[in-house]
CSV table of C-alpha atoms and ligand atoms in Angstrom, one decimal:
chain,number,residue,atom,x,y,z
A,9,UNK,CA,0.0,0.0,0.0
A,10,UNK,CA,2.1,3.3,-1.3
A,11,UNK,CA,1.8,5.3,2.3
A,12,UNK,CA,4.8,7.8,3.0
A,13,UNK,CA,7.3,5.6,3.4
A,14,UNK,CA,6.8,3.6,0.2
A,15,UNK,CA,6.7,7.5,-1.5
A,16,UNK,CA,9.7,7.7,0.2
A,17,UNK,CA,11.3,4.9,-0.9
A,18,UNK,CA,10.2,5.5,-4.8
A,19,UNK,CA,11.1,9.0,-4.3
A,20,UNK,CA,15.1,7.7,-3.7
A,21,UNK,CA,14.9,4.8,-6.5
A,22,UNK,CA,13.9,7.5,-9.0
A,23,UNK,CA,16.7,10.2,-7.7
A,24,UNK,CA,19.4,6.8,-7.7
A,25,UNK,CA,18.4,5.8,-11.1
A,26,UNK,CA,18.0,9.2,-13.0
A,27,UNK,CA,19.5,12.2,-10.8
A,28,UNK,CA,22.5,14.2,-12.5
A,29,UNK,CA,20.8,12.5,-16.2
A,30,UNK,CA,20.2,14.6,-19.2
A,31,UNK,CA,16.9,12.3,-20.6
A,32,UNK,CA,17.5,10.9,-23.7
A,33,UNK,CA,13.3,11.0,-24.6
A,34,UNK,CA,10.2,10.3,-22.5
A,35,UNK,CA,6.8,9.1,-23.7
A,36,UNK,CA,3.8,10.1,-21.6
A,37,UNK,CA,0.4,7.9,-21.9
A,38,UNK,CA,-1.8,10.0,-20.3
A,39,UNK,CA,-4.2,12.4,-22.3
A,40,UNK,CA,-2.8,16.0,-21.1
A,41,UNK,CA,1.0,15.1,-21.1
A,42,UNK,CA,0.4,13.4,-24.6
A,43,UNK,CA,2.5,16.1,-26.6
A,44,UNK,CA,5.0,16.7,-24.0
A,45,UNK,CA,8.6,15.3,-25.1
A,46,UNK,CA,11.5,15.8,-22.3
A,47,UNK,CA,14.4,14.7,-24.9
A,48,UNK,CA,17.4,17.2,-23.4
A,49,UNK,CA,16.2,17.8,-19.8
A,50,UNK,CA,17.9,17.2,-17.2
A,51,UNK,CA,17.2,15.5,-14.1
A,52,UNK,CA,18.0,17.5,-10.9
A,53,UNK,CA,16.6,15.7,-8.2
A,54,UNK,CA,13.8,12.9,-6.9
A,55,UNK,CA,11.6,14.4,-3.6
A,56,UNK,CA,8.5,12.6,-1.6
A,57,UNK,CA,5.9,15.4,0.1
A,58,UNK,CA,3.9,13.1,1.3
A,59,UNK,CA,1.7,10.8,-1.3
A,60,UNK,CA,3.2,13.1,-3.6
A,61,UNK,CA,6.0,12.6,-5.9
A,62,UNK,CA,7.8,15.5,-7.2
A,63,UNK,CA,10.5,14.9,-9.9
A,64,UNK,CA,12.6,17.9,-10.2
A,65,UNK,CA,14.2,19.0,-13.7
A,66,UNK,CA,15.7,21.8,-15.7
A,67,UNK,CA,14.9,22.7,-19.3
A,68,UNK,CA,17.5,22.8,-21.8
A,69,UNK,CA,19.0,26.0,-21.5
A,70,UNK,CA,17.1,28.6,-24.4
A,71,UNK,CA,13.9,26.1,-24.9
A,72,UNK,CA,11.9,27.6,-22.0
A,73,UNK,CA,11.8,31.2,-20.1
A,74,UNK,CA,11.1,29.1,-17.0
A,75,UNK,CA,14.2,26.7,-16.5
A,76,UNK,CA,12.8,24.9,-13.8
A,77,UNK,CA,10.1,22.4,-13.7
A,78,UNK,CA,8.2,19.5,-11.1
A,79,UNK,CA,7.3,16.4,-12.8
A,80,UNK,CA,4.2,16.0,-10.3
A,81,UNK,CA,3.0,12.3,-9.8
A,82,UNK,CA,0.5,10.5,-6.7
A,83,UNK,CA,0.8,6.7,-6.6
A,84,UNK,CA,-3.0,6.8,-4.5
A,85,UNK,CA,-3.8,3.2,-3.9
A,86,UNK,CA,-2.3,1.2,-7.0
A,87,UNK,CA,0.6,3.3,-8.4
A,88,UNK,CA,4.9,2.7,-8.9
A,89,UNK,CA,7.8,3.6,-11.0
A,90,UNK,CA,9.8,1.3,-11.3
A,91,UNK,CA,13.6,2.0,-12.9
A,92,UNK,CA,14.8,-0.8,-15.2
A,93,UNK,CA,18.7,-0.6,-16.6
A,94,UNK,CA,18.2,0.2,-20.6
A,95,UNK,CA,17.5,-2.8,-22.2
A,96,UNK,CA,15.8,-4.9,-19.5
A,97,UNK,CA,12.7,-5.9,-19.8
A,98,UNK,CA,10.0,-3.8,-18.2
A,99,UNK,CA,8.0,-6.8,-15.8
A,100,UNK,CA,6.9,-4.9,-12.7
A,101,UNK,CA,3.3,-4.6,-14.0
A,102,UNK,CA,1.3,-4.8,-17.2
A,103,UNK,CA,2.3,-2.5,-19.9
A,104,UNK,CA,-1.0,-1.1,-20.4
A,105,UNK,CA,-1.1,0.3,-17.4
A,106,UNK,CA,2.4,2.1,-18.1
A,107,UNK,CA,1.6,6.3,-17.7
A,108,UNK,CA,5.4,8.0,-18.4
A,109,UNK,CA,8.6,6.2,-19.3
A,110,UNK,CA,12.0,8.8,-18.7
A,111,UNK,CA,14.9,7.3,-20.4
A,112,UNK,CA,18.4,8.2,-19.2
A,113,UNK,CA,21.5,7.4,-20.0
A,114,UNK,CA,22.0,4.5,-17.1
A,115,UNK,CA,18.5,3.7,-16.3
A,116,UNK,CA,14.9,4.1,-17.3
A,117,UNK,CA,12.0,5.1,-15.1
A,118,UNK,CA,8.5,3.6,-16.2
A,119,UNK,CA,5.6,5.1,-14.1
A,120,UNK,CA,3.0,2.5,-13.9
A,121,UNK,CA,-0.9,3.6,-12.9
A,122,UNK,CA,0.3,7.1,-11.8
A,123,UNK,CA,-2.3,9.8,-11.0
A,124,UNK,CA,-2.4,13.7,-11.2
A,125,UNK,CA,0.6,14.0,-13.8
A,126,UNK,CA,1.2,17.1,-14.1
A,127,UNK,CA,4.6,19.4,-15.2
A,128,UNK,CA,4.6,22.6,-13.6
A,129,UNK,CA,7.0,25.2,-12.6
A,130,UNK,CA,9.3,24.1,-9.4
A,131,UNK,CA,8.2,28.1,-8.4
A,132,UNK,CA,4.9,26.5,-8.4
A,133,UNK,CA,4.9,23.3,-6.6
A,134,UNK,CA,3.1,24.5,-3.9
A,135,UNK,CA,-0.1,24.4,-5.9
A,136,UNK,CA,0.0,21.4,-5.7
A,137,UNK,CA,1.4,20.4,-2.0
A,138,UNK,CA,1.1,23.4,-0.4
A,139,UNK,CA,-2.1,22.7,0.7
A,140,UNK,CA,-0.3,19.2,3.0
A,141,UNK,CA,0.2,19.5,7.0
A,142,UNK,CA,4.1,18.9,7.8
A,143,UNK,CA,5.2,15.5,6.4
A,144,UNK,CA,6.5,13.2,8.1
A,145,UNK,CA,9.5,11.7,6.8
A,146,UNK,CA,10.2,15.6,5.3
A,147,UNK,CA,13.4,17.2,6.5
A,148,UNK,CA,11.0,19.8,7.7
A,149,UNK,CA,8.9,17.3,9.5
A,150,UNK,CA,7.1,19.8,12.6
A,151,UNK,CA,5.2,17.5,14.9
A,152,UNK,CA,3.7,20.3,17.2
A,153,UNK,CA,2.2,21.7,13.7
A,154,UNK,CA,0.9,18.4,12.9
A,155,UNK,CA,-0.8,18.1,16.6
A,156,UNK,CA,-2.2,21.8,16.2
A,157,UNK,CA,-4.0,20.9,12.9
A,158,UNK,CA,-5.4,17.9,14.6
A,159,UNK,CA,-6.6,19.8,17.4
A,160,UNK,CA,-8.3,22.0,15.3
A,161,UNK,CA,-10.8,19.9,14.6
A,162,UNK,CA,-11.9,18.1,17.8
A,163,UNK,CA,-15.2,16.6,16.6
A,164,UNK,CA,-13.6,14.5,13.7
A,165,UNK,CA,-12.7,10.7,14.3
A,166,UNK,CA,-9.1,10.1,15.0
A,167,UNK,CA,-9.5,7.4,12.9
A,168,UNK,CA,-10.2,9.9,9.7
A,169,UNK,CA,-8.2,13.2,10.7
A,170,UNK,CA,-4.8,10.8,10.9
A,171,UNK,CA,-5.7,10.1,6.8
A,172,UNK,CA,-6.9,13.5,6.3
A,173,UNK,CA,-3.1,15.2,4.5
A,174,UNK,CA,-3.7,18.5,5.6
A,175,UNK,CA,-3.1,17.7,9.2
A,176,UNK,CA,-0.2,15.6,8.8
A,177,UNK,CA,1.0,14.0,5.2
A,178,UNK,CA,2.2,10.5,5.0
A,179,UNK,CA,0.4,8.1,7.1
A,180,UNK,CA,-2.3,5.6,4.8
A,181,UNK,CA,-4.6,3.3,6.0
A,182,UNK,CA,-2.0,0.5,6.9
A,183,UNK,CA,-0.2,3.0,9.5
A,184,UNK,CA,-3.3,4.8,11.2
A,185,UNK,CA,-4.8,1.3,12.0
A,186,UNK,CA,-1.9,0.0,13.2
A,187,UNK,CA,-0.9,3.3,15.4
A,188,UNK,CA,-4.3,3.4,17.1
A,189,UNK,CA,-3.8,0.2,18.0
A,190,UNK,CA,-0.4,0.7,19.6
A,191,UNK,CA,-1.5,3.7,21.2
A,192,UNK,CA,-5.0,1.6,23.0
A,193,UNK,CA,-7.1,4.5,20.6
A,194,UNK,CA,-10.2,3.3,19.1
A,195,UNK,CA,-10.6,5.1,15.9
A,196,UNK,CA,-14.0,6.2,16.3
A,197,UNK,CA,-12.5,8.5,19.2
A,198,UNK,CA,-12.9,12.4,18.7
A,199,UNK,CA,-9.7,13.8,18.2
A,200,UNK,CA,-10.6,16.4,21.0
A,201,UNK,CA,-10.8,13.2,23.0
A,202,UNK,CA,-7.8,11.4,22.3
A,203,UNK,CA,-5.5,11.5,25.4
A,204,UNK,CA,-1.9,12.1,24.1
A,205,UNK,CA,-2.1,13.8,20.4
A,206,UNK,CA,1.3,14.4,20.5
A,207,UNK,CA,2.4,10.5,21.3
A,208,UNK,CA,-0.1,9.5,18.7
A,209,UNK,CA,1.8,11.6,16.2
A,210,UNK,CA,5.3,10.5,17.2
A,211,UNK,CA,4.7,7.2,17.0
A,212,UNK,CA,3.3,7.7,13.0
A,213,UNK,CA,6.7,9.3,12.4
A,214,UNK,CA,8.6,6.7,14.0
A,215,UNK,CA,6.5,3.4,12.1
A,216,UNK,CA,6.7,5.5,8.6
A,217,UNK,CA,10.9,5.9,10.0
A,218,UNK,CA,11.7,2.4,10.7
A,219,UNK,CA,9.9,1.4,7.0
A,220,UNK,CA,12.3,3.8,5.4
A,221,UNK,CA,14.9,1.8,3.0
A,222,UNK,CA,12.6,-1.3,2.9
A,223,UNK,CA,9.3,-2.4,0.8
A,224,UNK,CA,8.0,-4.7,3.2
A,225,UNK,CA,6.1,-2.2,5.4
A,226,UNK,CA,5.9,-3.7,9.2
A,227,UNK,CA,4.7,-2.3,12.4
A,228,UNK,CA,5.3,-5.4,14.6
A,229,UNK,CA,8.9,-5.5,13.9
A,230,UNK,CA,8.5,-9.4,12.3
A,231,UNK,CA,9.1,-9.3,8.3
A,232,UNK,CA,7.8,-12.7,7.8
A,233,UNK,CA,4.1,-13.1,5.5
A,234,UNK,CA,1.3,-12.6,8.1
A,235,UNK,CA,3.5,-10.9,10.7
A,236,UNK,CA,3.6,-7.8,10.1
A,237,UNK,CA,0.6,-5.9,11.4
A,238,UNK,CA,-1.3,-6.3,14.8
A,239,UNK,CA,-4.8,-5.4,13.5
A,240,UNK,CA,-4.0,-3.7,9.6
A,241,UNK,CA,-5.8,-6.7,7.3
A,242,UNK,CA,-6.3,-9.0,10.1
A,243,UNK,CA,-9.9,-9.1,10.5
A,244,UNK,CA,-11.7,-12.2,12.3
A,245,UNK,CA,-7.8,-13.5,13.5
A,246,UNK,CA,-7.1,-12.9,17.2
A,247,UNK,CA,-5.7,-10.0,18.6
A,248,UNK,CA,-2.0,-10.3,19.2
A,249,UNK,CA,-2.1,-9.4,22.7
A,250,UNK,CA,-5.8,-10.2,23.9
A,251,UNK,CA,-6.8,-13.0,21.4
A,252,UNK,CA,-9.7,-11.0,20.7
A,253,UNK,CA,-10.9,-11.2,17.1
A,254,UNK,CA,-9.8,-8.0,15.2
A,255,UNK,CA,-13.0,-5.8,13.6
A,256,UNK,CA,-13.5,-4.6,10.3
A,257,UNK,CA,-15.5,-1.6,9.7
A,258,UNK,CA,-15.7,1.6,7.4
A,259,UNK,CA,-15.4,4.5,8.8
A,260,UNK,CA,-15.7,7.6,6.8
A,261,UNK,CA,-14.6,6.7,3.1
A,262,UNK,CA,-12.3,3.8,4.5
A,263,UNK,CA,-12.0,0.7,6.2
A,264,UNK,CA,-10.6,0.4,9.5
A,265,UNK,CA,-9.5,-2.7,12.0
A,266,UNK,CA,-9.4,-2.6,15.3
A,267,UNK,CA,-9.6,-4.4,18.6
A,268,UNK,CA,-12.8,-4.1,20.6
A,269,UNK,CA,-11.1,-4.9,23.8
A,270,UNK,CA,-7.7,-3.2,23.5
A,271,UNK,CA,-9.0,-0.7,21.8
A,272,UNK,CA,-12.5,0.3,23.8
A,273,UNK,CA,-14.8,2.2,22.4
A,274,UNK,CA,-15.2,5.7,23.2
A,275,UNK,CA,-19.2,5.5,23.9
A,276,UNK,CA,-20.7,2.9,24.3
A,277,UNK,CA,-23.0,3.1,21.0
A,278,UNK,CA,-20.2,3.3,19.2
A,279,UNK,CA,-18.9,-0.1,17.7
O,29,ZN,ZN1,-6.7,-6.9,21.8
């Protein structure tokens, strides 16, 4: 599941594979980027904001009053790039769902199932991340910033405000199960309710940390198949530390899983 850290992650393979590169073409599959040919740019460097991935490069010099530009691209639930040495054969997914390939000299890049390409001005990136609470795994991660956009909305579930990017930008699904269960939170719990904000928020930053470098994403601290969460995708099996069987409900636009018994409900009609 692409959360922060597997942004992360993609964010270094691209800058590894293509950083420093002057592109030697590019094809883009997508209906708004059709015409665009990046043949003579160069690639400066590979960032993660976020679900968002921003691809940094510089237009040949004389081809463009603006010299540099954000290749902007959001892996939401499905999406990768993948980089492949030239001449390998491109296997990661199927090639219809191939969006942008960037050939460099050493390496090419194949975005597969990406969402929201866009090429905008690097002057302009914050149109499209500004609107994100502190990040993270960002070298400008600020936690009490991401606990005073929380607070601001007390009446919201924990469960949904962790997920919501403008409090705090990086943790999916997989990581806000898995820190309100660590944390004894039920996510139906009012953010204005939810004893220690600033506990929950360091512990997001340090599961996203430790997940850095690696594709396997575990909260448990066991890398083995069927290990590696506590209640994330676990529904029906017991509880790790109660034996309880682990729920599975939405809540809001997602699903969530919990235990009932570690994690109690904040009212009793609540599930
Ligand atoms: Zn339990």
């Amino acid at each position: 599941m692409p959360e922060g850290d597997t942004v992360w992650n993609t964010a270094r393979v691209l800058h590894r594979a293509l950083a420093g590169a002057t592109l030697t073409g590019s094809d883009f599959r997508v209906p708004q980027m059709a015409a665009t040919d990046l043949t003579g740019w160069t690639v400066r460097e590979s960032a993660s904001r976020g679900k968002h991935l921003l691809l940094r490069l510089a237009a040949p010099e004389g081809r463009s009053d603006t010299r540099h530009w954000t290749l902007h691209s959001h892996l939401r639930m499905d999406g990768a790039w993948r980089a492949y040495t030239p001449g390998e054969r491109w296997t990661a997914r199927p090639a219809h769902l191939i969006r942008a390939v960037l050939r460099g000299t050493g390496a090419v890049a194949v975005g597969y199932h990406l969402h929201e390409l866009a090429l905008v001005p690097t002057a302009e990136e914050d149109s499209l991340v500004g609107h994100l609470g502190p990040d993270l795994l960002g070298p400008d991660w600020d936690p009490a910033e991401a606990v005073r956009r929380l607070a601001a909305h007390p009446e919201a579930t924990i469960g949904e405000a962790l997920l919501d990017q403008c409090n705090l930008a990086g943790v999916g699904n997989l990581y806000k199960c898995e820190v309100l269960f660590l944390r004894g939170v039920s996510p139906w719990t009012p953010v204005g309710a939810v004893p220690d904000l600033a506990g929950t928020v360091a512990l997001a930053q340090r599961l996203l940390a430790a997940n850095r470098g690696r594709w396997t994403q575990s909260t448990t601290g066991s890398l083995h198949r069927g290990g590696t969460s506590y209640v994330y995708s676990r529904r029906a099996q017991p509880c790790r530390r109660c034996g309880t069987a682990i729920r599975k409900e939405e809540l809001g636009e997602r699903v969530t899983y919990w235990c009932p018994v570690c994690q109690p409900p904040p009212d009793p009609s609540l599930p």
